[in-house]
Structure formats: C-alpha cells, structure tokens
Short mmCIF file of C-alpha atoms and ligand atoms in Angstrom, two decimals:
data_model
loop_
_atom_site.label_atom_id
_atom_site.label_comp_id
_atom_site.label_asym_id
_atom_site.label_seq_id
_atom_site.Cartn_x
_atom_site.Cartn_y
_atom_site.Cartn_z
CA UNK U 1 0.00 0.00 0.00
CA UNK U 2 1.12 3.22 -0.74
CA UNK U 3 -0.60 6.06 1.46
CA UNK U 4 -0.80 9.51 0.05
CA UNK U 5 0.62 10.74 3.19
CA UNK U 6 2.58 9.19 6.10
CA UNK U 7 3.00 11.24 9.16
CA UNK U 8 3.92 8.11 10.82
CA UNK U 9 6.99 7.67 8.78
CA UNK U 10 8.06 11.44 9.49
CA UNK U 11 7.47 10.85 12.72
CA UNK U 12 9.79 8.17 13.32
CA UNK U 13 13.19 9.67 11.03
CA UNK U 14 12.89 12.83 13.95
CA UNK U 15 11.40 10.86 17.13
CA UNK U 16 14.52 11.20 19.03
CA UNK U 17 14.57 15.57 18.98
CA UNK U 18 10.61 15.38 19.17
CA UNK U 19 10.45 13.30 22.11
CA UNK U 20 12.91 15.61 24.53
CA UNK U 21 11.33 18.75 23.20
CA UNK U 22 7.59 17.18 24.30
CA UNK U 23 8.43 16.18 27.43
CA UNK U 24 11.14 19.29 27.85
CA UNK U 25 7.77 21.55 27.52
CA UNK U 26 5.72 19.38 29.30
CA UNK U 27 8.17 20.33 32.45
CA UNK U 28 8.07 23.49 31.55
CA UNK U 29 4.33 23.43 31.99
CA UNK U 30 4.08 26.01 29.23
CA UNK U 31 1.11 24.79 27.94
CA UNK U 32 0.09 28.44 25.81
CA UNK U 33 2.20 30.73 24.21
CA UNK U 34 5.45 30.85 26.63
CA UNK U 35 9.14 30.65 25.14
CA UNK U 36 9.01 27.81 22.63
CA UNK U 37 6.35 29.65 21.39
CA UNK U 38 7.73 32.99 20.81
CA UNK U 39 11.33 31.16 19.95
CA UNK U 40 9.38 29.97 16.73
CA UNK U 41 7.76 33.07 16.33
CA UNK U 42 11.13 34.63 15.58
CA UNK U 43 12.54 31.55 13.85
CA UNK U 44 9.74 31.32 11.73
CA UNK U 45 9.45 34.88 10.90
CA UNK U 46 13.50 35.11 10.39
CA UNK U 47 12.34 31.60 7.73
CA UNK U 48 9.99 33.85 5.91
CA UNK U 49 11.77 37.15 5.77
CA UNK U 50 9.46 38.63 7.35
CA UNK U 51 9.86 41.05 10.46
CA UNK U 52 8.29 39.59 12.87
CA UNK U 53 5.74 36.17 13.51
CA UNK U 54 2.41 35.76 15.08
CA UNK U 55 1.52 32.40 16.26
CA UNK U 56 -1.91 31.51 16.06
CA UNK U 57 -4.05 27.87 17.08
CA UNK U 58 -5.11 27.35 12.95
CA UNK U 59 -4.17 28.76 9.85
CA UNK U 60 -7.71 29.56 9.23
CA UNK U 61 -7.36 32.11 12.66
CA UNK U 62 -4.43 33.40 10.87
CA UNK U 63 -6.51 34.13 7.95
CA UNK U 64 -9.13 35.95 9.99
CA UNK U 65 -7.16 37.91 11.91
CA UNK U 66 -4.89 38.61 8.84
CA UNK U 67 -8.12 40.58 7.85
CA UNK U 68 -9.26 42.15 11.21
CA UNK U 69 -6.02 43.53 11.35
CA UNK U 70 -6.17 44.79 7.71
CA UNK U 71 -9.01 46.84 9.00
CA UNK U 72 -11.87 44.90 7.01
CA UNK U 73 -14.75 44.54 7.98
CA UNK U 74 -19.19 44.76 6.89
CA UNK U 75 -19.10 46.30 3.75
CA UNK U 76 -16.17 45.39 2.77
CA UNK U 77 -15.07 42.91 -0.44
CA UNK U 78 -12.07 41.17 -0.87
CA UNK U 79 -10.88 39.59 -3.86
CA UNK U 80 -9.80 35.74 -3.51
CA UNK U 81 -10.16 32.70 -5.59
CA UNK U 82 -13.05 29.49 -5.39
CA UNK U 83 -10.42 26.93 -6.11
CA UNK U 84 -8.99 26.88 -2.43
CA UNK U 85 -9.99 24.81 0.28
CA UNK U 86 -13.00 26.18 2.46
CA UNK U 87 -10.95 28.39 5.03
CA UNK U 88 -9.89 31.02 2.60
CA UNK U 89 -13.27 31.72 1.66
CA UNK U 90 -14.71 31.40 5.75
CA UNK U 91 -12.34 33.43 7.35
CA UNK U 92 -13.57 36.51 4.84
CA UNK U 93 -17.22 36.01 5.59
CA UNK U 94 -15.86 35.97 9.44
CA UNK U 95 -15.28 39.69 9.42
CA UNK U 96 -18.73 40.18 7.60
CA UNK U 97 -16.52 41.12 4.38
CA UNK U 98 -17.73 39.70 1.24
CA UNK U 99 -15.69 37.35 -0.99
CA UNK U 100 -15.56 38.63 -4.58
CA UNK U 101 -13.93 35.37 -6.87
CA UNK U 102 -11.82 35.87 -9.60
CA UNK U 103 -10.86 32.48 -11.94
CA UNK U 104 -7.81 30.80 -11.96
CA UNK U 105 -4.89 30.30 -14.32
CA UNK U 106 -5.85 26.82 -15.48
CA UNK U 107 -1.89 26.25 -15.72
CA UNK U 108 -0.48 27.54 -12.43
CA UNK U 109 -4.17 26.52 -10.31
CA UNK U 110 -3.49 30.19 -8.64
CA UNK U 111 -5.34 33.62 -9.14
CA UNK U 112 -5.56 34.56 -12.95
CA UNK U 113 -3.87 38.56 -12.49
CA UNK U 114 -5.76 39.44 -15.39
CA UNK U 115 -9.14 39.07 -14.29
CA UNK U 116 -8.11 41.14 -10.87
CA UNK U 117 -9.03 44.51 -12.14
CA UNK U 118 -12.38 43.55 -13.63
CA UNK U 119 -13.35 42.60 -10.07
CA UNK U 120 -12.47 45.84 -8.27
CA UNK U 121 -15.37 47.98 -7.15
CA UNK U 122 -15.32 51.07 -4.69
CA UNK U 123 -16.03 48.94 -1.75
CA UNK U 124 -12.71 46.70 -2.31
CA UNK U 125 -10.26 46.79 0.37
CA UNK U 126 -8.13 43.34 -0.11
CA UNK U 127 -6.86 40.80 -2.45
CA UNK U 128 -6.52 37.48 -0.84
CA UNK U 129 -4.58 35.45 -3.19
CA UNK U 130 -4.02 31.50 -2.73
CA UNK U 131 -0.27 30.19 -2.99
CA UNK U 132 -2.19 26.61 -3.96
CA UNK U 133 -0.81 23.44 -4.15
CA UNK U 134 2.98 25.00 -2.95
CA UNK U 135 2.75 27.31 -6.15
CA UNK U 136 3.16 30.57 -5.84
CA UNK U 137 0.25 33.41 -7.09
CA UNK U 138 1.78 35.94 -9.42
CA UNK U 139 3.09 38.37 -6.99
CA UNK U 140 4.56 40.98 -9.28
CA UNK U 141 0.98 42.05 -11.30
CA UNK U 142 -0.78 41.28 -7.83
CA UNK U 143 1.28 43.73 -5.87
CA UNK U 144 1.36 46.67 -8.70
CA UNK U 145 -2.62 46.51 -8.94
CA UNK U 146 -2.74 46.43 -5.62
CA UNK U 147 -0.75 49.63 -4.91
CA UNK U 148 -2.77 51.20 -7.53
CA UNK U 149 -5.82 50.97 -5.86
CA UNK U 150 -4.64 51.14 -2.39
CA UNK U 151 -5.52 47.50 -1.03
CA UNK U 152 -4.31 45.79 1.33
CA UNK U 153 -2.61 41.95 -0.06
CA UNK U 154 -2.69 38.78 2.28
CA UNK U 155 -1.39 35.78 1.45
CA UNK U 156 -2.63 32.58 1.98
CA UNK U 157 0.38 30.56 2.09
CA UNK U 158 -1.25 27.46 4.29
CA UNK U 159 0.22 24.98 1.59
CA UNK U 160 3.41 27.06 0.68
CA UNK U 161 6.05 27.12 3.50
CA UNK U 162 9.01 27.52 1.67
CA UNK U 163 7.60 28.30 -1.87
CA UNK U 164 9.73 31.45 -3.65
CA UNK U 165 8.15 33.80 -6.08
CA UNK U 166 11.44 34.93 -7.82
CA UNK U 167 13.85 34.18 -5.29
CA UNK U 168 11.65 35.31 -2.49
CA UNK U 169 9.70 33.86 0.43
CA UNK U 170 5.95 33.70 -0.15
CA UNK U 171 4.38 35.19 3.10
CA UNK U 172 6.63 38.08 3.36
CA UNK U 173 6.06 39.52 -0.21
CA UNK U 174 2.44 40.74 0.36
CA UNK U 175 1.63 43.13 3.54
CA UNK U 176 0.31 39.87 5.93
CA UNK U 177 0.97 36.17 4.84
CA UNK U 178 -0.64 33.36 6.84
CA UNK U 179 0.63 29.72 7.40
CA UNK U 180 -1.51 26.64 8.84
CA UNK U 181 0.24 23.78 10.68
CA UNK U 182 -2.18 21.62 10.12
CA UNK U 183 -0.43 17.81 10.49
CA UNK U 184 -0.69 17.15 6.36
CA UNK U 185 0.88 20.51 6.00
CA UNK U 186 4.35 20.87 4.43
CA UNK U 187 5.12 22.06 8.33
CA UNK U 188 2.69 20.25 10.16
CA UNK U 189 1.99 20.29 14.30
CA UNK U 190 0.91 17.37 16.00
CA UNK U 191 -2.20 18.77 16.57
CA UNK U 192 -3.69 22.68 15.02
CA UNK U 193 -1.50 25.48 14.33
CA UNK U 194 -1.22 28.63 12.44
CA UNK U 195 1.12 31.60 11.88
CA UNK U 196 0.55 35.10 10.33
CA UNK U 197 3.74 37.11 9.18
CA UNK U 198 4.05 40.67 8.75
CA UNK U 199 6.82 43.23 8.76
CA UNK U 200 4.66 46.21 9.20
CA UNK U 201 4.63 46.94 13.36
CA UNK U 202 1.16 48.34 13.28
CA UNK U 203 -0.47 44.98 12.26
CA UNK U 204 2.09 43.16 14.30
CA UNK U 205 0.73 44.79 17.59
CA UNK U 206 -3.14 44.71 16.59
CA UNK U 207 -2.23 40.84 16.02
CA UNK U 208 -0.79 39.97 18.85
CA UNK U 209 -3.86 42.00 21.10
CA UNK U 210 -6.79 40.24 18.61
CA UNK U 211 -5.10 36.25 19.06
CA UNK U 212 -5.37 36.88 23.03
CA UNK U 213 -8.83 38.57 23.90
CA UNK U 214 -7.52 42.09 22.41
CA UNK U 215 -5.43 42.62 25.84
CA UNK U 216 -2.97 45.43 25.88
CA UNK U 217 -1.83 44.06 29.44
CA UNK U 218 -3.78 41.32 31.47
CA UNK U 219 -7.03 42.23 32.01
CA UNK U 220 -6.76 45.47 29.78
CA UNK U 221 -9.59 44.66 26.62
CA UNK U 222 -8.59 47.29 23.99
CA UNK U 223 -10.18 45.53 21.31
CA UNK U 224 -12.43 42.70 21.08
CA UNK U 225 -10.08 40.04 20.80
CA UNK U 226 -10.39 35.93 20.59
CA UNK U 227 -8.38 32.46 21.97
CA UNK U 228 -6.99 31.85 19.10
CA UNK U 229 -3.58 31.13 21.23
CA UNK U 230 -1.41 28.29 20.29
CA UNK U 231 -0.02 25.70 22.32
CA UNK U 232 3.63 25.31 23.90
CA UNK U 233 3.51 21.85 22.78
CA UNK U 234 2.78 22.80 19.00
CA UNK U 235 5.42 25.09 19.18
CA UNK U 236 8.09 23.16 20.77
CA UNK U 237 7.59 20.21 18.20
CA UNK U 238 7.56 23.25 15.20
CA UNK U 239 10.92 24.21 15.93
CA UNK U 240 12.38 20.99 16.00
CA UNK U 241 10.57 20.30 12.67
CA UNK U 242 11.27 23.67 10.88
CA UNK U 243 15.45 22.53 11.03
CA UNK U 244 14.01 19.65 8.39
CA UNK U 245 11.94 21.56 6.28
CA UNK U 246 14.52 22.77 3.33
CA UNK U 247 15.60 18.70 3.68
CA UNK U 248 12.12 17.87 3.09
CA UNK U 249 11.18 20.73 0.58
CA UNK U 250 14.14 19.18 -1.41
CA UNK U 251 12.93 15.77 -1.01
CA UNK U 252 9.46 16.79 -2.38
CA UNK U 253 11.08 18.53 -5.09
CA UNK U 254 12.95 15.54 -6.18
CA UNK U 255 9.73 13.26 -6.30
CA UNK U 256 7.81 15.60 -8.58
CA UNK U 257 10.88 15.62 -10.58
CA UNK U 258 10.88 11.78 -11.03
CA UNK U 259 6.90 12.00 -11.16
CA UNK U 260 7.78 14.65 -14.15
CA UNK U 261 9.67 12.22 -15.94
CA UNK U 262 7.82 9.04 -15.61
CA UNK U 263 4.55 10.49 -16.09
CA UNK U 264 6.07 12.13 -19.47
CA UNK U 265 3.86 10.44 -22.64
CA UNK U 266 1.04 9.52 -20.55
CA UNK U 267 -2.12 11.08 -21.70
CA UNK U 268 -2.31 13.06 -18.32
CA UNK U 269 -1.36 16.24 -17.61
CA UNK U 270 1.42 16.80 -15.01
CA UNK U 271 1.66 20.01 -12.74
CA UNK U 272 3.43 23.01 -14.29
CA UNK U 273 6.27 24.52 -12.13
CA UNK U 274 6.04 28.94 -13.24
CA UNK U 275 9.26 30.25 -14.31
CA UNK U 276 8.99 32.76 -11.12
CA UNK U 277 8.01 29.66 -8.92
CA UNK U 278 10.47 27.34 -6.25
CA UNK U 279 7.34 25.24 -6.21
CA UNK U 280 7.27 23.36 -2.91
CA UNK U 281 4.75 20.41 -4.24
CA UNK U 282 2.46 20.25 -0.58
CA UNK U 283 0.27 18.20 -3.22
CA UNK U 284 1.65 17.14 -6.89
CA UNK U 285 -1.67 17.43 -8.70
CA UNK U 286 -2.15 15.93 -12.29
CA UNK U 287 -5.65 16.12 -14.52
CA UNK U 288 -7.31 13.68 -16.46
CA UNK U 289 -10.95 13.54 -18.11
CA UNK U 290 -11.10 10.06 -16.32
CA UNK U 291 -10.45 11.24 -13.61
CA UNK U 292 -12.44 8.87 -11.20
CA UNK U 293 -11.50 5.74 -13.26
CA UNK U 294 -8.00 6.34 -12.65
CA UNK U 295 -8.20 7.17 -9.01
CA UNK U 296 -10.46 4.24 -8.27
CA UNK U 297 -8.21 1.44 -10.39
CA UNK U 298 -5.37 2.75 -8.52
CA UNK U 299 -7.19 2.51 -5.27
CA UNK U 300 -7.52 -1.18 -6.53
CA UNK U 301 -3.56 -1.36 -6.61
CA UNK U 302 -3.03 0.14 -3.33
CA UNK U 303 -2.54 3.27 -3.95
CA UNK U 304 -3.57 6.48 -2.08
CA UNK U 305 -4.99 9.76 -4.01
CA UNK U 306 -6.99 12.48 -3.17
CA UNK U 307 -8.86 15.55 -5.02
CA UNK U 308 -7.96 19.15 -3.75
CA UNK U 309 -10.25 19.88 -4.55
CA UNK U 310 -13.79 18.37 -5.88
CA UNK U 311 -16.50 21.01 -5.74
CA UNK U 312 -15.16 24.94 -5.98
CA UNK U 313 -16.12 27.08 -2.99
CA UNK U 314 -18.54 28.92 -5.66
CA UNK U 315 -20.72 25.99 -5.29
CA UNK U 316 -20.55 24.60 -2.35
CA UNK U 317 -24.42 25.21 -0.56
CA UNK U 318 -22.60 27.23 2.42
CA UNK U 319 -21.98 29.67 0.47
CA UNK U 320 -24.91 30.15 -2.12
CA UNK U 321 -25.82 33.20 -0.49
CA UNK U 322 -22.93 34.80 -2.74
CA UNK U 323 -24.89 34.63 -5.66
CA UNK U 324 -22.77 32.83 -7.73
CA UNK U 325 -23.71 30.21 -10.37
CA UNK U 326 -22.12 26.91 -12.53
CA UNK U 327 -20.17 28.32 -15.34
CA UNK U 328 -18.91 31.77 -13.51
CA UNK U 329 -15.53 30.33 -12.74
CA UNK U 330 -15.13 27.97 -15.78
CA UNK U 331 -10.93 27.03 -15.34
CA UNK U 332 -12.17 26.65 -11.48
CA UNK U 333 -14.46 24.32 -12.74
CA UNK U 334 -12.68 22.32 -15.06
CA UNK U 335 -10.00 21.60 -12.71
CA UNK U 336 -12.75 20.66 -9.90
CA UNK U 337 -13.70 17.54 -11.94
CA UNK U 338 -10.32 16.41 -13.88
CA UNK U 339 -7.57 17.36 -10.95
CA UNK U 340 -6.27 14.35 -8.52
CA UNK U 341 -3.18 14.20 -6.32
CA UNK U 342 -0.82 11.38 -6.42
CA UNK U 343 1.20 9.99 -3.35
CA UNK U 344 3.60 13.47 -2.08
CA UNK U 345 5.27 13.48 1.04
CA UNK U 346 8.98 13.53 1.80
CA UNK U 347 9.66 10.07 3.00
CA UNK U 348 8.46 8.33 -0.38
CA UNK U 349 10.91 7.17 -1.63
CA UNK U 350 12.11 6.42 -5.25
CA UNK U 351 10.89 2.94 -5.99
CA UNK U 352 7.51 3.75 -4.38
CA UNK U 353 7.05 6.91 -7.02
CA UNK U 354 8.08 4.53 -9.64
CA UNK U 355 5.26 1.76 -8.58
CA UNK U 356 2.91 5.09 -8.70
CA UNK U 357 3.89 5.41 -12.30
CA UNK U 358 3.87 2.05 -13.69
CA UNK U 359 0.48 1.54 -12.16
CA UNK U 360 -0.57 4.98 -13.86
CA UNK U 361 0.99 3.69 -17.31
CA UNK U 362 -0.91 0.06 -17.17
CA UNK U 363 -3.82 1.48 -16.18
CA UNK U 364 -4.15 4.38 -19.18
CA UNK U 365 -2.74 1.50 -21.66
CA UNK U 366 -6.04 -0.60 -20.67
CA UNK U 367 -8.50 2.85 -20.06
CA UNK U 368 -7.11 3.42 -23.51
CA UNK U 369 -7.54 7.15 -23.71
C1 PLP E 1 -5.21 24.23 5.33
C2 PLP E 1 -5.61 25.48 4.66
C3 PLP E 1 -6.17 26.55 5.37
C4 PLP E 1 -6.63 26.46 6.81
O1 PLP E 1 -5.70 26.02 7.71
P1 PLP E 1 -6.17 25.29 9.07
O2 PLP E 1 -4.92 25.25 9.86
O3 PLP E 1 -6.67 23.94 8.70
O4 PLP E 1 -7.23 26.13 9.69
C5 PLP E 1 -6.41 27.74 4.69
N1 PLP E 1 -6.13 27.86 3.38
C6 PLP E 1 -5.63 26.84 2.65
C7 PLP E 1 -5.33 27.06 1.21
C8 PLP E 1 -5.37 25.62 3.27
O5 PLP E 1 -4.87 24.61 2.54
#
C-alpha cells in the first residue's frame, strides 16, 4: 500500500529531537504561548523574511485575523479565488466582508492577475490570493494593482512554507501572509497550528492583542479580541521540525521531478512549475478527463490519491448566499472535476514513485484514452 501521506513515517526519522522537546515543555508546563512559542515566532518569521511572527491555534485564525487587522470589515469585499480549500473563503465572511472570486490560471491553479481589475469595485479593500498546491500566485501584477488601488494583499500561504516567487519567500512579499500547521501541512503540528507574518509593526501589535482577547496588558480589553492562542507543545515540536523543512522541501522537489519524468507520454497532464516559482509540491496534482476511473483502479492497486479539490467554494451550498452560479468560474471548474493528487510526502521514496507510475501507465494502456 502506498498512502498519500505518512506522518507516521516522518514521525519516526525525527522521534529522538521530538520526544525531549515534548516532554522538555511538558516540564516546563508552558502549555500556551510561553518561550518555545515565541522562539518559533522569531525563527519562523526570520524563515519567511518577514519582520516579525504571530503564532496563532489554525491557519484559518491566521486568515481571519490577517483581515481584522487589515481593518476589514461589513461592507467590505475582498478579492480571492473558489479553487482553495474552504478556510480562505470562511475566514472573509468571518469579518462580515464579502468574498468577490476571480478564476484561476488553469496552468499555475493560482489567481488569474488578469481578471483582478475587472473585479475591483469602490467597496474593495483586499486581495486574498491562494499560494495553492505549494505554487506561488503571481506576486509581481498582484502587488502593482494592488498599490494602484490602495488594497491591502494577504497571502494565503497554508500549503506554501518555503515556496519562492522569484527568489523570495511567499508570506513576506504581500503586507500579511498566513501559514496553517495543520499535520498534512508541508510544516505540520501534532495537533492545530497557524502563523501570520508581517513586517509592518502596526499589524504586528493589533495581532498579537486580537489572538489573546484584544489585551494590551492582562485584564486590559482594547479591542475585542479571541483564543486563538497556540499551544507550547505545538510550538516546541515546530521548531524541532522547521530545522528539516529545506531537507524535506528538497525531497518533495525531487519526487515531482521523477513524477515529471515518468509520467512524461502519458495522456495526463502533469503540474506546471512557473518560471517565477520554487514550487514546494504540498500536493503534486495531475488532470485527467477520467479522472475517477484512474483514481479508483489505482485505489484497486493500493494506492492512495486524493482531489484538492472536488466542488469549488462557488458551489458549495454554504456559500450560495454569494450569488454565484455553474459556469462563472469555468478554469475553477474544469480543474474541480479532472484534478487528482498522487502519493507526495517527503519520506516516499524512489521505488515507491516509480510503482505510482507504472500503475498509472498500465492502467491508461487498458483505459485506452
Ligand atoms: C489548510 C488550509 C487553510 C486552513 O488552515 P487550518 O490550519 O486547517 O485552519 C487555509 N487555506 C488553505 C489554502 C489551506 O490549505
């Protein structure tokens, strides 16, 4: 069997540095924030380029707060994408903000910059674009339209820790970029976890207050804050596991490489890497019109896949209310029902991509596409 992630494995090649740092904290009895904590603040943070590091208890707090902070609130828009898991979408409608979707680059899966402008109105405050899949959004165009019109640019970089946009960290190339820890994340907790980054002091402050009931001091309430606090434990085992994450980065890197080349000549397309992009492959997502004969034949062989992801936010019934219909987003659409995501986590290791492949050849020879 070949999973399409094993935390397991991961687990075991850094057990002997988890295990000290666990019970290290538990001594410690740190259980929120405390040193470990703010040490991974700062590593993080120092990781990203970024000024300074917020740690939150999801990346979907990060997200919200990300936009509190931003100053956007009921009556506000902000301009994201519908291919992107749930959270991106949520933690808008949070503040009372309304999502405004733009379609995606059906090559890169992130925010088609061309389409931006269309979508701005005088009640626009943010773009929100998705670094999806470990691929960067199209900073550059994002940033200048941005400036243009005076919004504000958050990053959701929840499956790009590590992803560069030419040569720099995503997360620190918009004003606020926010990271989940989630355990299937490229950095993953054992348990929730989220980070915003920011160098600008102002939101850096308002953060801080907003992730711990919006105290100034103990006790002093300047602004209506929430527990969205993380745990010592989540950030003890984070800095153990950050001093692995270029090693595992690479490692990814490498697999989609000899994914690349195997999958070559298959009638299937393989995931484009942008010229701008060090893409960091959180999922290595390929597209096929048969889509759900593939995935279920190699289910048959033993082997793992999953869909990121099957219905676009657009059209999911939560969020109806936004007016939006089949055949607004039509690249979003497409790549809802062909997309699947093969077997991607450091610890594969060669032979198992090459069983991935050989399966995928036998099985399109037969499917005959
Ligand atoms: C995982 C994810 C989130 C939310 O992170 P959580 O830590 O699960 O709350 C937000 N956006 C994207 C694109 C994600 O993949």
């Amino acid at each position: 069997m070949i999973p399409f992630v094993d935390l397991k494995a991961q687990y075991l090649s850094i057990k002997d540095e988890i295990d000290p740092a666990v019970l290290n904290l538990l001594d410690s009895t740190q259980f929120i924030l405390g040193s470990e904590v703010a040490a991974l603040e700062s590593e993080f943070a120092a990781y990203c380029n970024a000024g300074s590091g917020i740690a939150v208890n999801t990346g979907t707090s990060a997200l919200h707060l990300a936009l509190l902070a931003a100053g956007i609130g009921a009556g506000d828009e902000v301009i994201s994408v519908p291919h992107t898991f749930v959270a991106t979408t949520a933690a808008i409608c949070y503040t009372g903000a309304k999502p405004v979707f733009v379609d995606i680059d059906p090559v890169s899966y992130t925010i088609d910059v061309t389409k931006i402008e269309a979508a701005i109105t005088s009640r626009t405050k943010a773009i929100l674009p998705v670094h999806l899949y470990g691929q960067p959004a199209d900073m550059d165009p994002i940033m200048e339209i941005a400036r243009r019109h005076n919004l504000v640019v958050i990053e959701d970089a929840a499956q790009a820790h590590r992803s560069e946009y030419k040569g720099r960290r995503v997360g620190s190339i918009g004003d606020i970029g926010c990271f989940s820890f989630y355990p299937g994340k490229n950095l993953g907790a054992y348990g929730e976890g989220g980070m915003v980054v920011t160098s600008n002091p102002d939101y850096d402050r308002t953060l801080r207050m907003l992730r711990d009931w919006g105290q100034e001091k103990r006790y002093h309430h300047v602004l209506k804050g929430y527990n969205y606090r993380m745990d010592g434990l989540q950030g003890a085992i984070l800095r153990v596991k950050l001093r692995h994450l270029d090693a595992w980065t690479e490692a990814r890197r490498a697999h989609a490489v000899q994914y690349n080349q195997l999958l070559a000549g298959l009638d299937l397309v393989s995931p484009t890497a942008m010229p701008y992009s060090y893409h960091a492959y959180h999922v290595y997502v390929v597209r096929s019109g048969d889509r759900d004969t593939l995935q279920q034949k190699l289910q048959e062989q033993g082997i793992q896949t999953g869909i990121h992801y099957p219905i676009p936010v657009h059209l999911q019934t939560a969020y109806a209310d936004l007016g939006y219909q089949a055949g607004d987003f039509p690249h979003t659409e497409q790549a809802a029902k062909e997309v699947f995501s093969l077997p991607m986590y450091p610890e594969l290791t060669p032979a198992q991509v090459q069983t991935v492949a050989t399966s995928l050849q036998g099985i399109l020879a037969k499917v005959g596409v």
